Short mmCIF file of C-alpha atoms and ligand atoms in Angstrom, two decimals:
data_model
loop_
_atom_site.label_atom_id
_atom_site.label_comp_id
_atom_site.label_asym_id
_atom_site.label_seq_id
_atom_site.Cartn_x
_atom_site.Cartn_y
_atom_site.Cartn_z
CA MET D 1 23.34 -20.66 19.03
CA THR D 2 26.20 -21.69 21.34
CA ALA D 3 26.80 -19.54 24.41
CA ARG D 4 30.26 -18.66 25.65
CA THR D 5 32.40 -21.25 27.33
CA ALA D 6 32.29 -21.68 31.10
CA ASP D 7 34.70 -23.73 33.14
CA VAL D 8 31.92 -25.93 34.52
CA ALA D 9 28.34 -26.71 33.53
CA VAL D 10 26.32 -27.97 36.48
CA ILE D 11 23.21 -29.83 35.37
CA GLY D 12 20.63 -29.77 38.16
CA GLY D 13 19.64 -27.02 40.57
CA GLY D 14 18.75 -29.09 43.62
CA LEU D 15 20.88 -29.29 46.73
CA ILE D 16 23.71 -31.22 45.06
CA GLY D 17 23.75 -28.95 42.00
CA ARG D 18 23.70 -25.76 44.05
CA ALA D 19 26.38 -27.01 46.47
CA VAL D 20 28.60 -28.15 43.58
CA ALA D 21 28.11 -24.83 41.76
CA LEU D 22 29.04 -22.84 44.86
CA ALA D 23 32.11 -25.00 45.55
CA CYS D 24 33.30 -24.46 41.97
CA VAL D 25 32.66 -20.70 42.11
CA ARG D 26 34.63 -20.55 45.36
CA ARG D 27 37.57 -22.20 43.55
CA GLY D 28 37.51 -19.29 41.10
CA LEU D 29 35.77 -21.18 38.29
CA SER D 30 33.04 -19.81 36.05
CA VAL D 31 29.89 -21.91 36.29
CA THR D 32 26.71 -22.28 34.26
CA LEU D 33 23.96 -23.75 36.45
CA PHE D 34 21.21 -25.53 34.52
CA ASP D 35 18.28 -25.39 36.86
CA THR D 36 15.31 -27.64 36.54
CA ARG D 37 12.25 -27.31 38.72
CA GLU D 38 10.53 -30.68 38.52
CA PRO D 39 7.42 -31.65 40.48
CA GLY D 40 8.62 -33.92 43.28
CA GLU D 41 12.24 -32.74 43.42
CA SER D 42 13.79 -34.35 46.46
CA SER D 43 15.94 -31.56 47.93
CA PRO D 44 13.16 -29.46 49.55
CA ALA D 45 11.05 -32.54 50.29
CA GLY D 46 13.62 -34.33 52.45
CA ALA D 47 13.78 -34.25 56.22
CA GLY D 48 17.42 -33.18 56.36
CA MET D 49 18.58 -36.04 58.54
CA LEU D 50 22.28 -36.65 58.94
CA ALA D 51 22.05 -40.35 59.75
CA PRO D 52 25.16 -42.16 58.50
CA ILE D 53 24.60 -45.22 60.67
CA THR D 54 20.84 -45.55 60.55
CA GLU D 55 20.74 -44.93 56.81
CA GLY D 56 23.95 -46.78 55.99
CA ALA D 57 24.43 -49.52 58.56
CA ASP D 58 25.00 -52.34 56.10
CA SER D 59 26.94 -50.31 53.61
CA PRO D 60 30.67 -50.63 52.88
CA ALA D 61 30.56 -46.84 52.64
CA THR D 62 29.48 -46.18 56.23
CA ARG D 63 32.86 -44.58 57.02
CA LEU D 64 32.36 -42.21 54.10
CA PHE D 65 28.89 -41.40 55.35
CA ILE D 66 30.34 -40.58 58.80
CA ALA D 67 33.06 -38.43 57.22
CA GLY D 68 30.34 -36.67 55.22
CA ARG D 69 28.37 -35.97 58.39
CA ASP D 70 31.40 -34.48 60.12
CA LEU D 71 31.89 -31.90 57.37
CA TRP D 72 28.65 -30.14 58.26
CA PRO D 73 29.70 -27.73 61.04
CA ALA D 74 32.56 -26.25 58.99
CA TYR D 75 30.44 -26.28 55.83
CA LEU D 76 27.68 -24.22 57.43
CA ALA D 77 30.20 -21.88 59.08
CA ALA D 78 31.70 -21.14 55.64
CA LEU D 79 28.23 -20.72 54.11
CA ALA D 80 27.28 -18.26 56.85
CA GLU D 81 30.02 -15.95 55.56
CA LEU D 82 28.32 -15.89 52.15
CA SER D 83 24.67 -15.81 53.13
CA PRO D 84 22.67 -14.22 55.97
CA VAL D 85 20.06 -17.02 55.84
CA PRO D 86 20.37 -18.98 59.11
CA VAL D 87 20.55 -22.77 58.65
CA ALA D 88 19.79 -24.81 61.75
CA LEU D 89 22.02 -27.81 62.44
CA SER D 90 21.37 -30.34 65.20
CA ARG D 91 23.97 -32.85 66.29
CA ALA D 92 22.02 -33.97 69.37
CA GLY D 93 22.14 -37.60 68.21
CA ILE D 94 19.55 -39.80 66.56
CA ILE D 95 17.66 -42.43 68.52
CA ALA D 96 16.99 -45.65 66.61
CA LEU D 97 14.33 -47.66 68.41
CA SER D 98 14.47 -51.44 68.48
CA HIS D 99 11.68 -53.07 66.52
CA ASP D 100 11.71 -56.40 68.42
CA ASP D 101 13.66 -58.42 71.00
CA ALA D 102 16.05 -59.90 68.42
CA GLU D 103 16.96 -56.47 67.12
CA ALA D 104 17.29 -55.14 70.68
CA SER D 105 19.90 -57.79 71.53
CA ALA D 106 21.77 -57.15 68.29
CA GLN D 107 21.76 -53.42 68.94
CA ARG D 108 23.29 -53.91 72.36
CA ALA D 109 26.42 -55.23 70.61
CA PRO D 110 29.07 -52.69 69.57
CA ALA D 111 28.85 -51.30 66.04
CA PRO D 112 30.71 -48.55 64.13
CA GLY D 113 30.00 -44.89 64.78
CA GLN D 114 29.83 -44.72 68.59
CA PRO D 115 26.29 -46.01 69.12
CA HIS D 116 25.11 -46.10 72.70
CA TRP D 117 22.48 -48.57 73.80
CA GLN D 118 19.70 -47.04 75.92
CA GLY D 119 17.05 -48.95 77.82
CA ALA D 120 13.45 -47.75 78.04
CA SER D 121 13.99 -45.59 81.12
CA ALA D 122 17.18 -44.02 79.73
CA LEU D 123 15.29 -43.15 76.55
CA ALA D 124 12.45 -41.64 78.56
CA GLU D 125 15.01 -39.41 80.27
CA LEU D 126 16.36 -38.30 76.90
CA GLU D 127 12.92 -37.71 75.38
CA ALA D 128 10.09 -37.34 77.89
CA GLY D 129 7.30 -38.14 75.46
CA LEU D 130 8.88 -41.28 74.01
CA VAL D 131 7.30 -44.71 74.68
CA ALA D 132 9.91 -47.32 73.76
CA PRO D 133 9.70 -50.43 75.95
CA LEU D 134 12.33 -52.32 73.93
CA GLY D 135 14.91 -49.53 74.15
CA GLY D 136 17.13 -48.40 71.31
CA VAL D 137 20.42 -46.89 70.29
CA LEU D 138 21.55 -43.28 70.56
CA HIS D 139 23.81 -42.47 67.62
CA LEU D 140 25.90 -39.63 68.98
CA LEU D 141 26.71 -36.68 66.71
CA ASP D 142 24.05 -37.62 64.17
CA GLY D 143 21.23 -35.16 63.70
CA ALA D 144 19.62 -33.00 61.06
CA VAL D 145 20.06 -29.87 59.02
CA ASP D 146 17.19 -27.65 57.91
CA ASN D 147 17.42 -28.49 54.22
CA VAL D 148 14.77 -25.95 53.19
CA ALA D 149 16.72 -23.08 54.78
CA LEU D 150 19.90 -24.54 53.33
CA LEU D 151 18.53 -24.32 49.79
CA ARG D 152 17.69 -20.66 50.36
CA ALA D 153 21.13 -19.97 51.83
CA LEU D 154 22.85 -21.61 48.85
CA ASP D 155 20.74 -19.59 46.44
CA HIS D 156 21.65 -16.41 48.25
CA ALA D 157 25.35 -17.30 48.18
CA LEU D 158 25.18 -18.16 44.47
CA ASP D 159 23.31 -14.97 43.58
CA HIS D 160 25.82 -12.99 45.60
CA ALA D 161 28.63 -14.68 43.67
CA ALA D 162 26.89 -13.84 40.40
CA LEU D 163 26.21 -10.22 41.31
CA HIS D 164 29.63 -9.42 42.66
CA ALA D 165 31.72 -10.91 39.88
CA PRO D 166 32.88 -8.40 37.25
CA SER D 167 30.20 -8.25 34.55
CA THR D 168 32.67 -9.32 31.86
CA ASP D 169 33.52 -12.45 33.82
CA ARG D 170 30.44 -13.47 35.72
CA ARG D 171 31.25 -16.37 37.95
CA LEU D 172 27.75 -17.81 37.86
CA THR D 173 25.28 -17.87 35.01
CA ARG D 174 21.91 -19.51 35.30
CA ALA D 175 20.41 -21.36 32.35
CA GLY D 176 17.22 -23.30 31.72
CA PRO D 177 16.69 -27.05 32.02
CA ALA D 178 19.22 -29.24 30.21
CA ALA D 179 18.09 -31.82 27.69
CA GLY D 180 21.38 -33.52 26.93
CA VAL D 181 25.14 -33.44 26.61
CA GLU D 182 27.56 -34.00 23.75
CA ARG D 183 31.31 -33.92 23.27
CA THR D 184 32.88 -30.79 21.81
CA ALA D 185 35.83 -32.77 20.41
CA ILE D 186 36.91 -36.37 19.92
CA GLY D 187 39.10 -38.08 22.52
CA PRO D 188 39.55 -38.15 26.28
CA THR D 189 40.14 -34.38 26.54
CA ALA D 190 36.79 -33.53 24.96
CA GLY D 191 34.79 -30.80 26.67
CA VAL D 192 31.03 -30.76 26.98
CA ARG D 193 28.23 -29.02 25.11
CA VAL D 194 24.99 -28.86 27.08
CA ARG D 195 21.80 -28.48 25.09
CA THR D 196 18.84 -26.98 26.87
CA ARG D 197 15.23 -28.01 26.36
CA ASP D 198 14.58 -24.70 24.58
CA GLY D 199 17.32 -25.33 22.02
CA GLN D 200 20.22 -23.30 23.42
CA SER D 201 23.76 -24.71 23.59
CA HIS D 202 26.36 -23.92 26.24
CA ASP D 203 29.96 -25.15 26.11
CA ALA D 204 32.04 -25.91 29.15
CA ALA D 205 35.36 -27.55 29.90
CA SER D 206 33.58 -29.94 32.32
CA ALA D 207 29.99 -30.81 33.10
CA VAL D 208 28.51 -32.23 36.27
CA VAL D 209 25.46 -34.48 36.16
CA ALA D 210 23.50 -33.56 39.29
CA ALA D 211 19.90 -33.91 38.20
CA GLY D 212 18.84 -36.51 40.77
CA ALA D 213 16.16 -38.93 39.62
CA TRP D 214 15.97 -37.07 36.29
CA SER D 215 19.67 -37.65 35.47
CA PRO D 216 19.07 -40.74 33.27
CA HIS D 217 16.79 -38.64 31.04
CA LEU D 218 19.75 -36.60 29.73
CA THR D 219 20.64 -37.57 26.20
CA GLY D 220 24.24 -38.29 25.24
CA LEU D 221 25.42 -39.83 28.53
CA PRO D 222 28.25 -42.33 28.02
CA ARG D 223 26.55 -44.94 30.19
CA THR D 224 23.15 -45.89 31.50
CA LEU D 225 22.61 -44.51 34.98
CA PRO D 226 20.62 -47.03 37.04
CA ILE D 227 18.71 -44.43 39.03
CA GLU D 228 15.06 -44.91 39.88
CA PRO D 229 12.66 -42.38 41.46
CA VAL D 230 11.43 -43.71 44.80
CA ARG D 231 8.67 -41.62 46.33
CA GLY D 232 8.81 -40.64 49.97
CA GLU D 233 5.74 -39.09 51.57
CA MET D 234 6.11 -36.88 54.64
CA ILE D 235 3.65 -35.26 57.04
CA GLY D 236 4.16 -32.20 59.24
CA PHE D 237 2.74 -31.34 62.66
CA PRO D 238 2.47 -27.80 64.12
CA VAL D 239 3.90 -28.89 67.48
CA ALA D 240 7.30 -29.77 68.95
CA VAL D 241 7.41 -33.18 70.65
CA THR D 242 11.08 -34.22 70.68
CA SER D 243 14.43 -32.49 70.91
CA ARG D 244 16.20 -34.89 68.52
CA CYS D 245 15.48 -37.19 65.58
CA ILE D 246 13.98 -40.60 66.28
CA TYR D 247 13.75 -43.61 63.99
CA GLY D 248 10.89 -45.84 65.09
CA PRO D 249 9.02 -48.73 63.51
CA GLY D 250 7.31 -47.40 60.40
CA ALA D 251 8.27 -43.73 60.79
CA TYR D 252 11.04 -41.32 61.63
CA VAL D 253 10.66 -37.98 63.38
CA VAL D 254 12.61 -34.78 62.82
CA PRO D 255 12.12 -31.68 65.00
CA ARG D 256 12.20 -28.48 63.00
CA PRO D 257 12.92 -24.92 64.17
CA GLY D 258 9.82 -22.92 65.05
CA GLY D 259 8.08 -25.66 67.02
CA ARG D 260 7.30 -28.07 64.22
CA THR D 261 7.77 -31.80 63.77
CA ILE D 262 8.04 -33.63 60.50
CA VAL D 263 7.50 -37.34 60.07
CA GLY D 264 8.51 -39.59 57.20
CA ALA D 265 8.75 -41.41 55.03
CA THR D 266 7.32 -43.99 52.69
CA MET D 267 9.34 -45.81 50.00
CA ASP D 268 7.17 -46.28 46.92
CA ARG D 269 8.34 -47.24 43.45
CA VAL D 270 5.68 -45.40 41.46
CA GLY D 271 7.76 -43.69 38.81
CA PHE D 272 7.69 -39.90 38.48
CA ASP D 273 4.51 -39.50 40.48
CA PRO D 274 4.84 -37.05 43.39
CA THR D 275 1.21 -37.16 44.48
CA THR D 276 0.36 -37.85 48.10
CA THR D 277 -1.97 -40.55 49.38
CA ALA D 278 -4.42 -40.81 52.26
CA THR D 279 -3.00 -44.26 53.00
CA ALA D 280 0.51 -42.94 53.62
CA ARG D 281 -0.78 -40.04 55.71
CA ARG D 282 -2.71 -42.46 57.92
CA SER D 283 0.07 -45.05 58.21
CA LEU D 284 2.74 -42.47 59.07
CA HIS D 285 0.46 -40.88 61.67
CA GLU D 286 -0.39 -44.24 63.25
CA ALA D 287 3.26 -45.35 63.25
CA VAL D 288 4.54 -42.20 64.95
CA ALA D 289 1.71 -42.07 67.48
CA ALA D 290 2.67 -45.58 68.62
CA PHE D 291 5.96 -44.27 70.06
CA LEU D 292 5.08 -40.58 70.51
CA PRO D 293 1.52 -40.68 71.89
CA ALA D 294 1.39 -36.88 72.17
CA LEU D 295 0.83 -36.84 68.39
CA THR D 296 -2.19 -39.17 68.51
CA ASN D 297 -4.76 -36.39 68.53
CA VAL D 298 -2.81 -33.77 66.60
CA GLU D 299 -3.78 -33.48 62.94
CA PRO D 300 -0.94 -33.09 60.44
CA ASP D 301 -1.12 -29.64 58.83
CA SER D 302 1.01 -30.53 55.83
CA HIS D 303 1.65 -33.54 53.61
CA TRP D 304 4.06 -33.73 50.68
CA ALA D 305 6.20 -36.13 48.66
CA GLY D 306 9.62 -36.17 47.03
CA LEU D 307 11.25 -38.48 44.53
CA ARG D 308 14.55 -39.88 45.83
CA PRO D 309 17.15 -40.76 43.17
CA VAL D 310 17.79 -44.37 44.19
CA THR D 311 20.54 -46.63 42.84
CA PRO D 312 20.61 -50.45 43.15
CA ASP D 313 23.05 -50.33 46.11
CA PHE D 314 21.69 -47.10 47.61
CA LEU D 315 25.07 -45.41 47.14
CA PRO D 316 25.62 -42.32 45.00
CA ILE D 317 27.20 -42.33 41.56
CA MET D 318 30.12 -39.96 41.88
CA GLY D 319 33.24 -39.23 39.90
CA PRO D 320 34.56 -38.50 36.41
CA ASP D 321 33.15 -40.85 33.83
CA PRO D 322 35.94 -43.28 32.80
CA ASP D 323 34.85 -42.99 29.17
CA TRP D 324 34.57 -39.20 29.20
CA PRO D 325 36.49 -37.64 32.09
CA ALA D 326 35.13 -34.14 31.44
CA LEU D 327 31.72 -35.45 32.46
CA ILE D 328 31.50 -35.83 36.22
CA HIS D 329 28.69 -37.68 37.92
CA ALA D 330 27.25 -36.38 41.20
CA THR D 331 23.89 -38.06 41.35
CA GLY D 332 21.94 -41.07 42.62
CA HIS D 333 22.36 -40.16 46.28
CA SER D 334 19.38 -42.37 47.17
CA ARG D 335 18.51 -41.76 50.86
CA ASN D 336 21.60 -39.68 51.68
CA GLY D 337 21.72 -36.67 49.38
CA ILE D 338 21.58 -34.10 52.14
CA LEU D 339 24.12 -35.94 54.29
CA LEU D 340 26.59 -36.14 51.42
CA ALA D 341 26.11 -32.69 49.87
CA PRO D 342 29.23 -31.03 51.36
CA MET D 343 31.40 -34.06 50.54
CA THR D 344 30.02 -34.25 47.00
CA ALA D 345 30.60 -30.54 46.41
CA ALA D 346 34.19 -30.67 47.64
CA ALA D 347 35.00 -33.84 45.69
CA VAL D 348 33.53 -32.49 42.43
CA ALA D 349 35.41 -29.20 42.82
CA ASP D 350 38.58 -31.28 43.30
CA TRP D 351 37.96 -33.40 40.20
CA VAL D 352 37.15 -30.35 38.10
CA THR D 353 40.41 -28.69 39.15
CA GLY D 354 42.52 -31.83 38.67
CA LYS D 355 42.95 -32.58 42.36
CA VAL D 356 42.41 -35.88 44.14
CA PRO D 357 39.61 -35.73 46.73
CA ALA D 358 40.54 -36.28 50.37
CA TRP D 359 38.42 -39.44 50.57
CA ASP D 360 38.63 -42.76 48.74
CA LEU D 361 35.34 -42.57 46.87
CA THR D 362 35.79 -45.90 45.06
CA PRO D 363 32.51 -47.29 46.48
CA PHE D 364 30.70 -44.55 44.53
CA ARG D 365 32.52 -44.98 41.20
CA PRO D 366 30.31 -44.51 38.14
CA ASP D 367 31.29 -47.77 36.39
CA ARG D 368 30.47 -50.16 39.24
CA PHE D 369 27.19 -51.29 37.68
CA LYS D 370 27.58 -53.78 34.83
N1 LIG F 1 16.97 -40.24 54.44
C1 LIG F 1 15.62 -40.41 54.73
C2 LIG F 1 14.78 -40.79 53.59
O1 LIG F 1 15.26 -40.92 52.48
O2 LIG F 1 13.61 -41.00 53.80
#
């Protein structure tokens, strides 16, 4: 059976899918959200860092990453009008420690994004517990968002949108996991039929592929999506030891509200395996204790893993498919899905409504891989 037509089908209920769905609802569109809860989904597993320089230093898209970061304050202010769930945002800067003398001299040189070199004593003034004899760089305005609270806030906002739309014209409908897509007509104006794993069909004028590492599993895509799951393991400590994020050799540190610290993350190409390992737990703990000795004798009280959707160039795949413009890609965000969620949501809502996004997103175009 084919369900009634929506304006937009959003395939994937992680951070990108939820943010895209909400952006479309806020433009007055009706949305069907195809939610998939997969073991190892990356959105709740991430650390929430907004690190456009540290995570994108060699990328031609660094300016886009910075623009994406700077959307966050207004994005959360708008979300706060739709949801009472508080979402912590820190823009206290991220410290990137030098790994060796060569890197320290390179980091002293100017680079994009207002980095500020700090020697060991300056760093100790910023973060009392930090041991960093080689110094490092303070990336001003970078920081972190509490991605777990954010997911709850988006859910609340979406449910609110669903509940408060007139029942004959619900703005948001939730559906089960999608199995594949097909065209509802021949030609470039074809809409999209989404088939669910339990055999339902839902038609929409446009569909958005936002299923992270699972996106390539959808049948009927007009191109192969070169997205690979890359496992990141994280550990959590029940103490606060820093006031801002720190990237050190072998580990990064993110302070969380409520006096917690989370530390990540490994990069393991192990397929769709979200299990955690004693080796990663030990190596992350040893790496962080080397620059934050206060954690040496504190046992992690949590340990988890997520599967990042990683592309060959670590940039997302974003935009209408050139061979099927009703199908819009919003996936493959690699190490920067949280950073780029507000930008992705706004751009997709623009494409769906026939507008041109405010940014030149050519570096993310879906047909860049041959
Ligand atoms: N953005 C941090 C990570 O992917 O581990």
